[in-house]
């Protein structure tokens, strides 16, 4: 819990702002940043994607159109991905 509001009045601070993510992510780092001339402090969060894996899933619901689109982008960039679907 980080007091993110009110940046101008230390006696009136409380944790007002929130960060929500799915269970596919874990928190690597989170901190309140310096005053940015707002009544709220900035909040920095670094998340790591960690899919839930079992025999039938990678943690994401891949759709063929998404796979095709990503393959088109990679082909245009002449990239060689190391991706297994």
mmCIF file of N, CA, C and O in Angstrom:
data_model
loop_
_atom_site.group_PDB
_atom_site.id
_atom_site.type_symbol
_atom_site.label_atom_id
_atom_site.label_comp_id
_atom_site.label_asym_id
_atom_site.label_seq_id
_atom_site.Cartn_x
_atom_site.Cartn_y
_atom_site.Cartn_z
ATOM 1 N N UNK A 1 0.850 -1.174 0.000
ATOM 2 C CA UNK A 1 0.000 0.000 0.000
ATOM 3 C C UNK A 1 0.894 1.236 0.000
ATOM 4 O O UNK A 1 1.793 1.365 0.823
ATOM 5 N N UNK A 2 0.650 2.102 -0.956
ATOM 6 C CA UNK A 2 1.402 3.340 -1.083
ATOM 7 C C UNK A 2 0.440 4.517 -1.024
ATOM 8 O O UNK A 2 -0.583 4.518 -1.705
ATOM 9 N N UNK A 3 0.770 5.509 -0.223
ATOM 10 C CA UNK A 3 -0.035 6.729 -0.188
ATOM 11 C C UNK A 3 0.240 7.510 -1.466
ATOM 12 O O UNK A 3 1.338 8.017 -1.666
ATOM 13 N N UNK A 4 -0.750 7.584 -2.335
ATOM 14 C CA UNK A 4 -0.579 8.242 -3.634
ATOM 15 C C UNK A 4 -1.323 9.561 -3.729
ATOM 16 O O UNK A 4 -1.182 10.269 -4.717
ATOM 17 N N UNK A 5 -2.112 9.890 -2.742
ATOM 18 C CA UNK A 5 -2.901 11.121 -2.752
ATOM 19 C C UNK A 5 -2.968 11.631 -1.322
ATOM 20 O O UNK A 5 -3.120 10.834 -0.388
ATOM 21 N N UNK A 6 -2.808 12.785 -1.020
ATOM 22 C CA UNK A 6 -2.646 14.031 -1.722
ATOM 23 C C UNK A 6 -1.162 14.412 -1.682
ATOM 24 O O UNK A 6 -0.559 14.486 -0.618
ATOM 25 N N UNK A 7 -0.571 14.693 -2.838
ATOM 26 C CA UNK A 7 0.857 14.972 -2.932
ATOM 27 C C UNK A 7 1.253 16.271 -2.257
ATOM 28 O O UNK A 7 2.391 16.420 -1.810
ATOM 29 N N UNK A 8 0.341 17.218 -2.159
ATOM 30 C CA UNK A 8 0.674 18.535 -1.608
ATOM 31 C C UNK A 8 0.491 18.638 -0.094
ATOM 32 O O UNK A 8 1.022 19.565 0.525
ATOM 33 N N UNK A 9 -0.249 17.734 0.518
ATOM 34 C CA UNK A 9 -0.542 17.830 1.947
ATOM 35 C C UNK A 9 -0.201 16.515 2.645
ATOM 36 O O UNK A 9 -0.999 15.573 2.639
ATOM 37 N N UNK A 10 0.981 16.431 3.249
ATOM 38 C CA UNK A 10 1.403 15.178 3.887
ATOM 39 C C UNK A 10 0.420 14.651 4.929
ATOM 40 O O UNK A 10 0.278 13.436 5.077
ATOM 41 N N UNK A 11 -0.282 15.516 5.624
ATOM 42 C CA UNK A 11 -1.220 15.061 6.654
ATOM 43 C C UNK A 11 -2.511 14.477 6.058
ATOM 44 O O UNK A 11 -3.293 13.860 6.766
ATOM 45 N N UNK A 12 -2.720 14.665 4.752
ATOM 46 C CA UNK A 12 -3.955 14.196 4.115
ATOM 47 C C UNK A 12 -3.683 13.092 3.088
ATOM 48 O O UNK A 12 -4.407 12.940 2.117
ATOM 49 N N UNK A 13 -2.644 12.319 3.281
ATOM 50 C CA UNK A 13 -2.290 11.262 2.303
ATOM 51 C C UNK A 13 -2.919 9.930 2.663
ATOM 52 O O UNK A 13 -2.993 9.540 3.827
ATOM 53 N N UNK A 14 -3.354 9.237 1.622
ATOM 54 C CA UNK A 14 -3.857 7.873 1.792
ATOM 55 C C UNK A 14 -3.717 7.131 0.471
ATOM 56 O O UNK A 14 -3.535 7.732 -0.583
ATOM 57 N N UNK A 15 -3.782 5.806 0.471
ATOM 58 C CA UNK A 15 -3.637 5.009 -0.756
ATOM 59 C C UNK A 15 -4.918 5.041 -1.587
ATOM 60 O O UNK A 15 -5.815 4.240 -1.397
ATOM 61 N N UNK A 16 -4.970 5.974 -2.509
ATOM 62 C CA UNK A 16 -6.171 6.168 -3.324
ATOM 63 C C UNK A 16 -6.096 5.437 -4.664
ATOM 64 O O UNK A 16 -7.072 4.870 -5.120
ATOM 65 N N UNK A 17 -4.926 5.459 -5.298
ATOM 66 C CA UNK A 17 -4.783 4.879 -6.639
ATOM 67 C C UNK A 17 -4.459 3.393 -6.548
ATOM 68 O O UNK A 17 -3.831 2.940 -5.599
ATOM 69 N N UNK A 18 -4.906 2.658 -7.555
ATOM 70 C CA UNK A 18 -4.750 1.208 -7.554
ATOM 71 C C UNK A 18 -4.191 0.724 -8.884
ATOM 72 O O UNK A 18 -4.338 1.379 -9.911
ATOM 73 N N UNK A 19 -3.597 -0.441 -8.857
ATOM 74 C CA UNK A 19 -3.128 -1.122 -10.058
ATOM 75 C C UNK A 19 -3.743 -2.521 -10.031
ATOM 76 O O UNK A 19 -3.606 -3.238 -9.036
ATOM 77 N N UNK A 20 -4.418 -2.879 -11.110
ATOM 78 C CA UNK A 20 -5.031 -4.200 -11.209
ATOM 79 C C UNK A 20 -4.386 -4.963 -12.357
ATOM 80 O O UNK A 20 -4.056 -4.383 -13.396
ATOM 81 N N UNK A 21 -4.184 -6.255 -12.178
ATOM 82 C CA UNK A 21 -3.681 -7.104 -13.256
ATOM 83 C C UNK A 21 -4.307 -8.485 -13.103
ATOM 84 O O UNK A 21 -4.878 -8.815 -12.065
ATOM 85 N N UNK A 22 -4.143 -9.287 -14.130
ATOM 86 C CA UNK A 22 -4.668 -10.654 -14.060
ATOM 87 C C UNK A 22 -3.673 -11.554 -13.332
ATOM 88 O O UNK A 22 -2.538 -11.164 -13.050
ATOM 89 N N UNK A 23 -4.081 -12.764 -13.080
ATOM 90 C CA UNK A 23 -3.216 -13.720 -12.384
ATOM 91 C C UNK A 23 -2.048 -14.187 -13.243
ATOM 92 O O UNK A 23 -1.179 -14.903 -12.769
ATOM 93 N N UNK A 24 -1.989 -13.760 -14.512
ATOM 94 C CA UNK A 24 -0.889 -14.118 -15.396
ATOM 95 C C UNK A 24 0.375 -13.313 -15.094
ATOM 96 O O UNK A 24 1.425 -13.573 -15.663
ATOM 97 N N UNK A 25 0.275 -12.309 -14.230
ATOM 98 C CA UNK A 25 1.399 -11.424 -13.940
ATOM 99 C C UNK A 25 1.755 -11.467 -12.464
ATOM 100 O O UNK A 25 0.893 -11.613 -11.608
ATOM 101 N N UNK A 26 3.053 -11.323 -12.191
ATOM 102 C CA UNK A 26 3.513 -11.162 -10.820
ATOM 103 C C UNK A 26 4.216 -9.814 -10.708
ATOM 104 O O UNK A 26 4.763 -9.307 -11.691
ATOM 105 N N UNK A 27 4.203 -9.251 -9.528
ATOM 106 C CA UNK A 27 4.826 -7.952 -9.310
ATOM 107 C C UNK A 27 6.320 -8.150 -9.097
ATOM 108 O O UNK A 27 6.735 -8.900 -8.213
ATOM 109 N N UNK A 28 7.116 -7.480 -9.924
ATOM 110 C CA UNK A 28 8.566 -7.486 -9.774
ATOM 111 C C UNK A 28 8.978 -6.329 -8.875
ATOM 112 O O UNK A 28 9.776 -6.485 -7.963
ATOM 113 N N UNK A 29 8.410 -5.152 -9.141
ATOM 114 C CA UNK A 29 8.741 -3.957 -8.364
ATOM 115 C C UNK A 29 7.555 -2.999 -8.407
ATOM 116 O O UNK A 29 6.853 -2.930 -9.412
ATOM 117 N N UNK A 30 7.345 -2.308 -7.322
ATOM 118 C CA UNK A 30 6.305 -1.281 -7.279
ATOM 119 C C UNK A 30 6.767 -0.217 -6.295
ATOM 120 O O UNK A 30 7.305 -0.540 -5.235
ATOM 121 N N UNK A 31 6.628 1.049 -6.702
ATOM 122 C CA UNK A 31 7.018 2.122 -5.805
ATOM 123 C C UNK A 31 6.314 3.415 -6.173
ATOM 124 O O UNK A 31 5.891 3.605 -7.315
ATOM 125 N N UNK A 32 6.215 4.263 -5.186
ATOM 126 C CA UNK A 32 5.660 5.592 -5.401
ATOM 127 C C UNK A 32 6.810 6.485 -5.842
ATOM 128 O O UNK A 32 7.885 6.489 -5.255
ATOM 129 N N UNK A 33 6.572 7.270 -6.901
ATOM 130 C CA UNK A 33 7.596 8.163 -7.423
ATOM 131 C C UNK A 33 7.448 9.557 -6.834
ATOM 132 O O UNK A 33 6.500 9.843 -6.104
ATOM 133 N N UNK A 34 8.365 10.423 -7.178
ATOM 134 C CA UNK A 34 8.373 11.788 -6.667
ATOM 135 C C UNK A 34 7.165 12.570 -7.172
ATOM 136 O O UNK A 34 6.500 12.184 -8.136
ATOM 137 N N UNK A 35 6.929 13.686 -6.535
ATOM 138 C CA UNK A 35 5.846 14.587 -6.915
ATOM 139 C C UNK A 35 6.062 15.060 -8.356
ATOM 140 O O UNK A 35 7.156 15.489 -8.723
ATOM 141 N N UNK A 36 5.015 14.985 -9.156
ATOM 142 C CA UNK A 36 5.094 15.382 -10.571
ATOM 143 C C UNK A 36 4.184 16.575 -10.862
ATOM 144 O O UNK A 36 3.633 16.704 -11.939
ATOM 145 N N UNK A 37 4.041 17.452 -9.875
ATOM 146 C CA UNK A 37 3.169 18.624 -9.993
ATOM 147 C C UNK A 37 1.712 18.239 -10.238
ATOM 148 O O UNK A 37 1.015 18.848 -11.038
ATOM 149 N N UNK A 38 1.285 17.208 -9.566
ATOM 150 C CA UNK A 38 -0.100 16.760 -9.592
ATOM 151 C C UNK A 38 -0.541 16.599 -8.146
ATOM 152 O O UNK A 38 0.287 16.604 -7.234
ATOM 153 N N UNK A 39 -1.820 16.441 -7.916
ATOM 154 C CA UNK A 39 -2.258 16.160 -6.557
ATOM 155 C C UNK A 39 -2.096 14.677 -6.215
ATOM 156 O O UNK A 39 -2.286 14.265 -5.081
ATOM 157 N N UNK A 40 -1.733 13.858 -7.215
ATOM 158 C CA UNK A 40 -1.423 12.446 -7.016
ATOM 159 C C UNK A 40 0.062 12.215 -7.260
ATOM 160 O O UNK A 40 0.653 12.840 -8.126
ATOM 161 N N UNK A 41 0.653 11.294 -6.510
ATOM 162 C CA UNK A 41 2.005 10.844 -6.808
ATOM 163 C C UNK A 41 1.927 9.835 -7.951
ATOM 164 O O UNK A 41 0.937 9.106 -8.079
ATOM 165 N N UNK A 42 2.960 9.770 -8.760
ATOM 166 C CA UNK A 42 3.039 8.744 -9.803
ATOM 167 C C UNK A 42 3.344 7.404 -9.135
ATOM 168 O O UNK A 42 4.011 7.337 -8.108
ATOM 169 N N UNK A 43 2.847 6.347 -9.726
ATOM 170 C CA UNK A 43 3.075 5.000 -9.215
ATOM 171 C C UNK A 43 3.784 4.203 -10.300
ATOM 172 O O UNK A 43 3.304 4.125 -11.434
ATOM 173 N N UNK A 44 4.935 3.627 -9.977
ATOM 174 C CA UNK A 44 5.695 2.806 -10.911
ATOM 175 C C UNK A 44 5.466 1.341 -10.566
ATOM 176 O O UNK A 44 5.554 0.952 -9.396
ATOM 177 N N UNK A 45 5.174 0.541 -11.583
ATOM 178 C CA UNK A 45 5.011 -0.895 -11.355
ATOM 179 C C UNK A 45 5.684 -1.664 -12.490
ATOM 180 O O UNK A 45 5.510 -1.343 -13.656
ATOM 181 N N UNK A 46 6.466 -2.646 -12.122
ATOM 182 C CA UNK A 46 7.069 -3.556 -13.096
ATOM 183 C C UNK A 46 6.446 -4.921 -12.868
ATOM 184 O O UNK A 46 6.498 -5.464 -11.765
ATOM 185 N N UNK A 47 5.826 -5.449 -13.914
ATOM 186 C CA UNK A 47 5.161 -6.746 -13.839
ATOM 187 C C UNK A 47 5.877 -7.744 -14.734
ATOM 188 O O UNK A 47 6.422 -7.372 -15.772
ATOM 189 N N UNK A 48 5.852 -8.993 -14.359
ATOM 190 C CA UNK A 48 6.433 -10.061 -15.173
ATOM 191 C C UNK A 48 5.312 -10.995 -15.598
ATOM 192 O O UNK A 48 4.510 -11.438 -14.765
ATOM 193 N N UNK A 49 5.276 -11.286 -16.885
ATOM 194 C CA UNK A 49 4.276 -12.216 -17.405
ATOM 195 C C UNK A 49 4.698 -13.631 -17.055
ATOM 196 O O UNK A 49 5.796 -14.070 -17.382
ATOM 197 N N UNK A 50 3.846 -14.340 -16.359
ATOM 198 C CA UNK A 50 4.113 -15.725 -15.991
ATOM 199 C C UNK A 50 2.840 -16.526 -16.231
ATOM 200 O O UNK A 50 1.978 -16.595 -15.360
ATOM 201 N N UNK A 51 2.717 -17.102 -17.423
ATOM 202 C CA UNK A 51 1.481 -17.802 -17.756
ATOM 203 C C UNK A 51 1.244 -19.009 -16.860
ATOM 204 O O UNK A 51 2.172 -19.627 -16.355
ATOM 205 N N UNK A 52 -0.012 -19.294 -16.674
ATOM 206 C CA UNK A 52 -0.415 -20.488 -15.947
ATOM 207 C C UNK A 52 -0.353 -21.636 -16.946
ATOM 208 O O UNK A 52 -1.045 -21.633 -17.954
ATOM 209 N N UNK A 53 0.496 -22.602 -16.675
ATOM 210 C CA UNK A 53 0.687 -23.675 -17.653
ATOM 211 C C UNK A 53 0.182 -25.016 -17.123
ATOM 212 O O UNK A 53 0.321 -25.337 -15.957
ATOM 213 N N UNK A 54 -0.395 -25.757 -18.027
ATOM 214 C CA UNK A 54 -0.720 -27.155 -17.785
ATOM 215 C C UNK A 54 -0.691 -27.838 -19.145
ATOM 216 O O UNK A 54 -0.220 -27.262 -20.110
ATOM 217 N N UNK A 55 -1.216 -29.021 -19.248
ATOM 218 C CA UNK A 55 -1.145 -29.751 -20.505
ATOM 219 C C UNK A 55 -1.904 -29.088 -21.650
ATOM 220 O O UNK A 55 -1.569 -29.267 -22.801
ATOM 221 N N UNK A 56 -2.932 -28.300 -21.346
ATOM 222 C CA UNK A 56 -3.819 -27.793 -22.390
ATOM 223 C C UNK A 56 -3.738 -26.299 -22.656
ATOM 224 O O UNK A 56 -4.434 -25.803 -23.525
ATOM 225 N N UNK A 57 -2.926 -25.573 -21.925
ATOM 226 C CA UNK A 57 -2.956 -24.126 -22.086
ATOM 227 C C UNK A 57 -1.603 -23.490 -21.821
ATOM 228 O O UNK A 57 -0.780 -24.049 -21.113
ATOM 229 N N UNK A 58 -1.403 -22.325 -22.406
ATOM 230 C CA UNK A 58 -0.210 -21.530 -22.130
ATOM 231 C C UNK A 58 -0.550 -20.363 -21.226
ATOM 232 O O UNK A 58 0.307 -19.570 -20.897
ATOM 233 N N UNK A 59 -1.816 -20.223 -20.857
ATOM 234 C CA UNK A 59 -2.241 -19.109 -20.038
ATOM 235 C C UNK A 59 -2.937 -18.042 -20.847
ATOM 236 O O UNK A 59 -3.551 -17.149 -20.302
ATOM 237 N N UNK A 60 -2.833 -18.085 -22.163
ATOM 238 C CA UNK A 60 -3.506 -17.138 -23.042
ATOM 239 C C UNK A 60 -4.404 -17.894 -24.000
ATOM 240 O O UNK A 60 -4.118 -19.036 -24.351
ATOM 241 N N UNK A 61 -5.456 -17.262 -24.429
ATOM 242 C CA UNK A 61 -6.316 -17.856 -25.439
ATOM 243 C C UNK A 61 -5.887 -17.311 -26.797
ATOM 244 O O UNK A 61 -6.304 -16.229 -27.204
ATOM 245 N N UNK A 62 -5.015 -18.036 -27.469
ATOM 246 C CA UNK A 62 -4.535 -17.605 -28.783
ATOM 247 C C UNK A 62 -5.604 -17.857 -29.829
ATOM 248 O O UNK A 62 -6.239 -18.905 -29.846
ATOM 249 N N UNK A 63 -5.772 -16.892 -30.687
ATOM 250 C CA UNK A 63 -6.693 -17.036 -31.800
ATOM 251 C C UNK A 63 -5.881 -17.036 -33.089
ATOM 252 O O UNK A 63 -4.883 -16.328 -33.208
ATOM 253 N N UNK A 64 -6.309 -17.809 -34.049
ATOM 254 C CA UNK A 64 -5.576 -17.957 -35.297
ATOM 255 C C UNK A 64 -5.309 -16.610 -35.945
ATOM 256 O O UNK A 64 -4.217 -16.367 -36.437
ATOM 257 N N UNK A 65 -6.266 -15.683 -35.916
ATOM 258 C CA UNK A 65 -6.062 -14.379 -36.559
ATOM 259 C C UNK A 65 -4.924 -13.605 -35.891
ATOM 260 O O UNK A 65 -4.165 -12.902 -36.547
ATOM 261 N N UNK A 66 -4.779 -13.750 -34.568
ATOM 262 C CA UNK A 66 -3.689 -13.086 -33.857
ATOM 263 C C UNK A 66 -2.344 -13.700 -34.221
ATOM 264 O O UNK A 66 -1.352 -12.990 -34.406
ATOM 265 N N UNK A 67 -2.310 -15.015 -34.311
ATOM 266 C CA UNK A 67 -1.080 -15.708 -34.700
ATOM 267 C C UNK A 67 -0.678 -15.305 -36.109
ATOM 268 O O UNK A 67 0.483 -14.982 -36.378
ATOM 269 N N UNK A 68 -1.648 -15.292 -37.034
ATOM 270 C CA UNK A 68 -1.355 -14.907 -38.416
ATOM 271 C C UNK A 68 -0.822 -13.487 -38.495
ATOM 272 O O UNK A 68 0.141 -13.209 -39.217
ATOM 273 N N UNK A 69 -1.429 -12.579 -37.762
ATOM 274 C CA UNK A 69 -0.999 -11.179 -37.773
ATOM 275 C C UNK A 69 0.424 -11.039 -37.241
ATOM 276 O O UNK A 69 1.246 -10.331 -37.811
ATOM 277 N N UNK A 70 0.736 -11.712 -36.156
ATOM 278 C CA UNK A 70 2.084 -11.624 -35.598
ATOM 279 C C UNK A 70 3.110 -12.243 -36.548
ATOM 280 O O UNK A 70 4.217 -11.720 -36.697
ATOM 281 N N UNK A 71 2.733 -13.315 -37.234
ATOM 282 C CA UNK A 71 3.650 -13.922 -38.203
ATOM 283 C C UNK A 71 3.898 -13.001 -39.392
ATOM 284 O O UNK A 71 5.012 -12.926 -39.908
ATOM 285 N N UNK A 72 2.867 -12.260 -39.822
ATOM 286 C CA UNK A 72 3.037 -11.278 -40.906
ATOM 287 C C UNK A 72 4.009 -10.175 -40.498
ATOM 288 O O UNK A 72 4.889 -9.797 -41.273
ATOM 289 N N UNK A 73 3.862 -9.674 -39.305
ATOM 290 C CA UNK A 73 4.738 -8.604 -38.809
ATOM 291 C C UNK A 73 6.184 -9.099 -38.710
ATOM 292 O O UNK A 73 7.117 -8.412 -39.134
ATOM 293 N N UNK A 74 6.361 -10.299 -38.191
ATOM 294 C CA UNK A 74 7.699 -10.854 -38.065
ATOM 295 C C UNK A 74 8.336 -11.110 -39.435
ATOM 296 O O UNK A 74 9.521 -10.857 -39.635
ATOM 297 N N UNK A 75 7.536 -11.579 -40.383
ATOM 298 C CA UNK A 75 8.054 -11.829 -41.727
ATOM 299 C C UNK A 75 8.499 -10.531 -42.391
ATOM 300 O O UNK A 75 9.553 -10.476 -43.033
ATOM 301 N N UNK A 76 7.706 -9.471 -42.231
ATOM 302 C CA UNK A 76 8.067 -8.169 -42.795
ATOM 303 C C UNK A 76 9.365 -7.642 -42.192
ATOM 304 O O UNK A 76 10.160 -6.998 -42.859
ATOM 305 N N UNK A 77 9.571 -7.915 -40.920
ATOM 306 C CA UNK A 77 10.776 -7.451 -40.232
ATOM 307 C C UNK A 77 11.946 -8.409 -40.434
ATOM 308 O O UNK A 77 13.039 -8.164 -39.955
ATOM 309 N N UNK A 78 11.690 -9.509 -41.133
ATOM 310 C CA UNK A 78 12.708 -10.551 -41.370
ATOM 311 C C UNK A 78 13.290 -11.068 -40.054
ATOM 312 O O UNK A 78 14.470 -11.308 -39.927
ATOM 313 N N UNK A 79 12.400 -11.215 -39.093
ATOM 314 C CA UNK A 79 12.795 -11.705 -37.781
ATOM 315 C C UNK A 79 12.614 -13.218 -37.722
ATOM 316 O O UNK A 79 11.785 -13.779 -38.427
ATOM 317 N N UNK A 80 13.379 -13.848 -36.878
ATOM 318 C CA UNK A 80 13.298 -15.288 -36.700
ATOM 319 C C UNK A 80 12.886 -15.582 -35.265
ATOM 320 O O UNK A 80 13.733 -15.667 -34.383
ATOM 321 N N UNK A 81 11.593 -15.692 -35.042
ATOM 322 C CA UNK A 81 11.121 -15.894 -33.673
ATOM 323 C C UNK A 81 11.389 -17.287 -33.157
ATOM 324 O O UNK A 81 11.541 -18.242 -33.908
ATOM 325 N N UNK A 82 11.442 -17.400 -31.845
ATOM 326 C CA UNK A 82 11.550 -18.688 -31.190
ATOM 327 C C UNK A 82 10.256 -18.930 -30.434
ATOM 328 O O UNK A 82 10.227 -18.973 -29.210
ATOM 329 N N UNK A 83 9.152 -19.038 -31.186
ATOM 330 C CA UNK A 83 7.825 -19.164 -30.602
ATOM 331 C C UNK A 83 7.217 -20.504 -30.989
ATOM 332 O O UNK A 83 7.258 -20.899 -32.147
ATOM 333 N N UNK A 84 6.643 -21.178 -30.001
ATOM 334 C CA UNK A 84 5.928 -22.431 -30.262
ATOM 335 C C UNK A 84 4.491 -22.225 -29.836
ATOM 336 O O UNK A 84 4.224 -21.810 -28.713
ATOM 337 N N UNK A 85 3.551 -22.521 -30.718
ATOM 338 C CA UNK A 85 2.138 -22.351 -30.393
ATOM 339 C C UNK A 85 1.571 -23.650 -29.913
ATOM 340 O O UNK A 85 1.835 -24.693 -30.373
#
